[in-house]
């Protein structure tokens, strides 16, 4: 039975405990401690006590000769900071090599350093802010047999986006073997498709719902059990630039799930997620309790794969105000054959329906909104082309019903065709009385999206075709995207806004030989914003972007992009942007990337979670290293 044990224990490194003697004095890694008398523990101790390791860590900014660094003086100048990081890379590479050579211990170090200097532009060009940031993320993993020790040290002074930070962001230890796993420390988790729980991190949008605590999983042929408990300190990423300060929410989360597998083709089960939260409200802290039961089924049928999930969320507050209940349903089906495939997704989310008086209120100001640790499927396509991502559909997880249909067809090995269609709307129609009170009115079934303007419909169609040449590396591709969304004004319907976008893309790559290649992308977008009222101004404008890159594999690449718009109301206040960029690989472990120019900015999204990136003009440098 113990063969199934997978123990993941994430130790907590204190401000004093990060010194070589400090960690050992905690009793966590003693030779006779609870991790056993494994020789790899002694080897870690030897390495930590070596002058080489201490010097490397000191140069990396973790220690000074007199102890722990808070705001160390070495971060005062950007040039010296980069020199320190570059020097520490060399020492850490030697240290990891020494450790890995002993008793089958594997060590991996991934480091990302980002630096930027320039100017940000916002408020239609009325606000110009000097911008300088320096970030360094060091992820270390030490693997010995079935045990993994991992941690991340982060230095953000200041961050590109978000608060400053200097210290250990992630720490964990894990042991895994056969069917059973247990982890203590920092972790991420996904329950089924994410309707009840989806803990993840995305550095681009600075979104992080990771928890610190305990997670265990036991996976057998006929069933799987998972249990976890931890604390989430969630910083609302949309308030990082807010004059009123950063919104912080704290959740003590517990979750248990059971999955039964009676056959190899059928799985079903359920989960229970429970959380106690502390949320800000008018300068004070309110407490709430969240209970989310969920059921799901997954089947590999003869004609395709089918999945369905349904849950219910009950949220109550200690002061018995703003309590709410709602739920969600998601299902998907996919089928693939020889040279073709089709996928269908359907969503119906109703976690916190609000009336039109609150439509313009930011979601994060409502304590009853969908919980941050929930992130259901979005059921629409997330694009990779820049102009298609510029103004995406913002999923309303609290009140939205919709579907997504996608298919591909490959008549030959060299030709690929893809097409998709998505549609969504709010679930019900709202009306207004003469006394300016609002009411719901019946307008079709609530389980289907509607074309009615009153339900804020969103529609999107996408198609592309790709032809690959004989080497299967060179290709040409053409894509088209149509997007149509309504922003309905219940109180003044004639001032409702209809936005239509038509985007055309030509994409191609030519591989000259095994080393040289050229890639180019041309994007064209036509946008119209129309109103029914003659007192509102209709707008039409055009966006264009051209990207070119020349690569000499695997050594370097150089390129650039230019963008143009005829819009008079771009948030940056500009109409033309350009960027020159390049990358250079140093050996097998380091890649240096640099860019200079102006960037338009816009929305950046991951699984329906978005933030706005301000326009930027200046210099960026990034160094990625893997040991």
PDB file of C-alpha atoms in Angstrom, residues 468-584:
ATOM      1  CA  UNK A 468       2.537  23.241 -47.044  1.00  0.00           C
ATOM      2  CA  UNK A 469       5.239  22.731 -49.631  1.00  0.00           C
ATOM      3  CA  UNK A 470       7.170  19.517 -50.173  1.00  0.00           C
ATOM      4  CA  UNK A 471       9.532  20.120 -47.235  1.00  0.00           C
ATOM      5  CA  UNK A 472       6.478  20.503 -44.894  1.00  0.00           C
ATOM      6  CA  UNK A 473       8.216  23.517 -43.302  1.00  0.00           C
ATOM      7  CA  UNK A 474       7.509  26.184 -45.906  1.00  0.00           C
ATOM      8  CA  UNK A 475       3.848  27.199 -46.159  1.00  0.00           C
ATOM      9  CA  UNK A 476       1.344  29.844 -47.185  1.00  0.00           C
ATOM     10  CA  UNK A 477      -1.826  30.500 -45.216  1.00  0.00           C
ATOM     11  CA  UNK A 478      -4.853  32.746 -45.635  1.00  0.00           C
ATOM     12  CA  UNK A 479      -7.342  33.471 -42.838  1.00  0.00           C
ATOM     13  CA  UNK A 480     -10.555  35.463 -42.418  1.00  0.00           C
ATOM     14  CA  UNK A 481     -12.408  36.445 -39.250  1.00  0.00           C
ATOM     15  CA  UNK A 482     -15.791  38.146 -38.843  1.00  0.00           C
ATOM     16  CA  UNK A 483     -16.875  39.417 -35.438  1.00  0.00           C
ATOM     17  CA  UNK A 484     -20.167  41.055 -34.497  1.00  0.00           C
ATOM     18  CA  UNK A 485     -21.137  42.215 -31.007  1.00  0.00           C
ATOM     19  CA  UNK A 486     -23.871  44.385 -29.519  1.00  0.00           C
ATOM     20  CA  UNK A 487     -23.420  46.689 -26.510  1.00  0.00           C
ATOM     21  CA  UNK A 488     -27.052  47.291 -25.578  1.00  0.00           C
ATOM     22  CA  UNK A 489     -28.204  50.331 -23.613  1.00  0.00           C
ATOM     23  CA  UNK A 490     -31.421  49.455 -21.766  1.00  0.00           C
ATOM     24  CA  UNK A 491     -32.049  53.062 -20.716  1.00  0.00           C
ATOM     25  CA  UNK A 492     -31.439  54.569 -24.197  1.00  0.00           C
ATOM     26  CA  UNK A 493     -31.800  51.830 -26.835  1.00  0.00           C
ATOM     27  CA  UNK A 494     -30.998  54.195 -29.730  1.00  0.00           C
ATOM     28  CA  UNK A 495     -27.542  54.686 -28.237  1.00  0.00           C
ATOM     29  CA  UNK A 496     -26.800  50.963 -28.246  1.00  0.00           C
ATOM     30  CA  UNK A 497     -23.578  50.261 -30.115  1.00  0.00           C
ATOM     31  CA  UNK A 498     -23.073  47.620 -32.801  1.00  0.00           C
ATOM     32  CA  UNK A 499     -19.428  46.705 -33.493  1.00  0.00           C
ATOM     33  CA  UNK A 500     -18.444  44.750 -36.608  1.00  0.00           C
ATOM     34  CA  UNK A 501     -14.941  43.613 -37.542  1.00  0.00           C
ATOM     35  CA  UNK A 502     -13.663  41.986 -40.721  1.00  0.00           C
ATOM     36  CA  UNK A 503     -10.059  40.775 -40.511  1.00  0.00           C
ATOM     37  CA  UNK A 504      -7.967  39.302 -43.332  1.00  0.00           C
ATOM     38  CA  UNK A 505      -4.577  37.646 -42.827  1.00  0.00           C
ATOM     39  CA  UNK A 506      -1.880  36.406 -45.196  1.00  0.00           C
ATOM     40  CA  UNK A 507       0.776  34.296 -43.481  1.00  0.00           C
ATOM     41  CA  UNK A 508       3.778  32.614 -45.068  1.00  0.00           C
ATOM     42  CA  UNK A 509       7.122  31.042 -44.318  1.00  0.00           C
ATOM     43  CA  UNK A 510       9.940  30.086 -46.672  1.00  0.00           C
ATOM     44  CA  UNK A 511      12.639  27.717 -45.430  1.00  0.00           C
ATOM     45  CA  UNK A 512      15.678  28.359 -47.615  1.00  0.00           C
ATOM     46  CA  UNK A 513      17.816  25.586 -46.136  1.00  0.00           C
ATOM     47  CA  UNK A 514      18.406  23.841 -42.819  1.00  0.00           C
ATOM     48  CA  UNK A 515      19.607  27.115 -41.272  1.00  0.00           C
ATOM     49  CA  UNK A 516      17.878  30.053 -42.956  1.00  0.00           C
ATOM     50  CA  UNK A 517      14.168  30.893 -43.104  1.00  0.00           C
ATOM     51  CA  UNK A 518      11.961  33.937 -43.697  1.00  0.00           C
ATOM     52  CA  UNK A 519       8.479  34.496 -42.235  1.00  0.00           C
ATOM     53  CA  UNK A 520       5.986  37.273 -43.014  1.00  0.00           C
ATOM     54  CA  UNK A 521       2.449  38.058 -41.802  1.00  0.00           C
ATOM     55  CA  UNK A 522       0.172  40.742 -43.234  1.00  0.00           C
ATOM     56  CA  UNK A 523      -3.013  41.595 -41.279  1.00  0.00           C
ATOM     57  CA  UNK A 524      -5.838  43.897 -42.420  1.00  0.00           C
ATOM     58  CA  UNK A 525      -8.888  44.820 -40.347  1.00  0.00           C
ATOM     59  CA  UNK A 526     -11.996  46.889 -41.144  1.00  0.00           C
ATOM     60  CA  UNK A 527     -14.004  48.099 -38.122  1.00  0.00           C
ATOM     61  CA  UNK A 528     -17.404  49.798 -37.949  1.00  0.00           C
ATOM     62  CA  UNK A 529     -19.156  51.133 -34.842  1.00  0.00           C
ATOM     63  CA  UNK A 530     -22.767  52.155 -35.496  1.00  0.00           C
ATOM     64  CA  UNK A 531     -25.681  53.593 -33.492  1.00  0.00           C
ATOM     65  CA  UNK A 532     -29.407  53.925 -34.226  1.00  0.00           C
ATOM     66  CA  UNK A 533     -29.556  57.480 -32.933  1.00  0.00           C
ATOM     67  CA  UNK A 534     -28.769  60.349 -35.276  1.00  0.00           C
ATOM     68  CA  UNK A 535     -27.173  62.149 -32.331  1.00  0.00           C
ATOM     69  CA  UNK A 536     -24.475  59.481 -31.982  1.00  0.00           C
ATOM     70  CA  UNK A 537     -21.523  59.485 -34.331  1.00  0.00           C
ATOM     71  CA  UNK A 538     -20.905  56.345 -36.358  1.00  0.00           C
ATOM     72  CA  UNK A 539     -17.280  55.397 -36.839  1.00  0.00           C
ATOM     73  CA  UNK A 540     -15.386  53.393 -39.417  1.00  0.00           C
ATOM     74  CA  UNK A 541     -11.648  52.829 -39.399  1.00  0.00           C
ATOM     75  CA  UNK A 542      -8.953  50.544 -40.715  1.00  0.00           C
ATOM     76  CA  UNK A 543      -6.086  48.709 -38.973  1.00  0.00           C
ATOM     77  CA  UNK A 544      -3.067  47.179 -40.672  1.00  0.00           C
ATOM     78  CA  UNK A 545      -0.047  45.274 -39.354  1.00  0.00           C
ATOM     79  CA  UNK A 546       2.962  43.799 -41.146  1.00  0.00           C
ATOM     80  CA  UNK A 547       5.424  41.445 -39.425  1.00  0.00           C
ATOM     81  CA  UNK A 548       8.671  40.132 -40.939  1.00  0.00           C
ATOM     82  CA  UNK A 549      11.255  37.804 -39.385  1.00  0.00           C
ATOM     83  CA  UNK A 550      14.510  36.336 -40.705  1.00  0.00           C
ATOM     84  CA  UNK A 551      15.981  33.390 -38.777  1.00  0.00           C
ATOM     85  CA  UNK A 552      19.306  31.643 -38.830  1.00  0.00           C
ATOM     86  CA  UNK A 553      18.626  28.472 -36.857  1.00  0.00           C
ATOM     87  CA  UNK A 554      19.507  27.947 -34.100  1.00  0.00           C
ATOM     88  CA  UNK A 555      21.729  30.992 -33.608  1.00  0.00           C
ATOM     89  CA  UNK A 556      19.723  34.186 -34.113  1.00  0.00           C
ATOM     90  CA  UNK A 557      16.674  35.886 -35.602  1.00  0.00           C
ATOM     91  CA  UNK A 558      15.950  39.502 -36.547  1.00  0.00           C
ATOM     92  CA  UNK A 559      12.722  41.132 -37.545  1.00  0.00           C
ATOM     93  CA  UNK A 560      10.254  43.890 -37.054  1.00  0.00           C
ATOM     94  CA  UNK A 561       6.641  44.919 -37.312  1.00  0.00           C
ATOM     95  CA  UNK A 562       4.748  48.050 -38.242  1.00  0.00           C
ATOM     96  CA  UNK A 563       1.132  48.903 -37.458  1.00  0.00           C
ATOM     97  CA  UNK A 564      -1.153  51.631 -38.738  1.00  0.00           C
ATOM     98  CA  UNK A 565      -4.699  52.779 -37.950  1.00  0.00           C
ATOM     99  CA  UNK A 566      -7.073  55.440 -39.224  1.00  0.00           C
ATOM    100  CA  UNK A 567      -8.891  55.586 -35.866  1.00  0.00           C
ATOM    101  CA  UNK A 568      -8.980  58.979 -34.174  1.00  0.00           C
ATOM    102  CA  UNK A 569      -9.678  57.522 -30.724  1.00  0.00           C
ATOM    103  CA  UNK A 570      -6.947  54.992 -30.078  1.00  0.00           C
ATOM    104  CA  UNK A 571      -6.142  54.942 -26.308  1.00  0.00           C
ATOM    105  CA  UNK A 572      -2.507  55.750 -27.064  1.00  0.00           C
ATOM    106  CA  UNK A 573      -3.385  58.822 -29.116  1.00  0.00           C
ATOM    107  CA  UNK A 574      -1.139  57.580 -31.955  1.00  0.00           C
ATOM    108  CA  UNK A 575      -1.769  56.184 -35.433  1.00  0.00           C
ATOM    109  CA  UNK A 576       1.537  54.527 -36.260  1.00  0.00           C
ATOM    110  CA  UNK A 577       3.715  52.068 -34.349  1.00  0.00           C
ATOM    111  CA  UNK A 578       6.924  50.240 -35.211  1.00  0.00           C
ATOM    112  CA  UNK A 579       9.153  47.708 -33.450  1.00  0.00           C
ATOM    113  CA  UNK A 580      12.550  46.212 -34.272  1.00  0.00           C
ATOM    114  CA  UNK A 581      13.394  42.991 -32.472  1.00  0.00           C
ATOM    115  CA  UNK A 582      15.887  40.164 -32.436  1.00  0.00           C
ATOM    116  CA  UNK A 583      17.125  37.172 -30.488  1.00  0.00           C
ATOM    117  CA  UNK A 584      20.510  35.516 -30.085  1.00  0.00           C
TER     118      UNK A 584
END
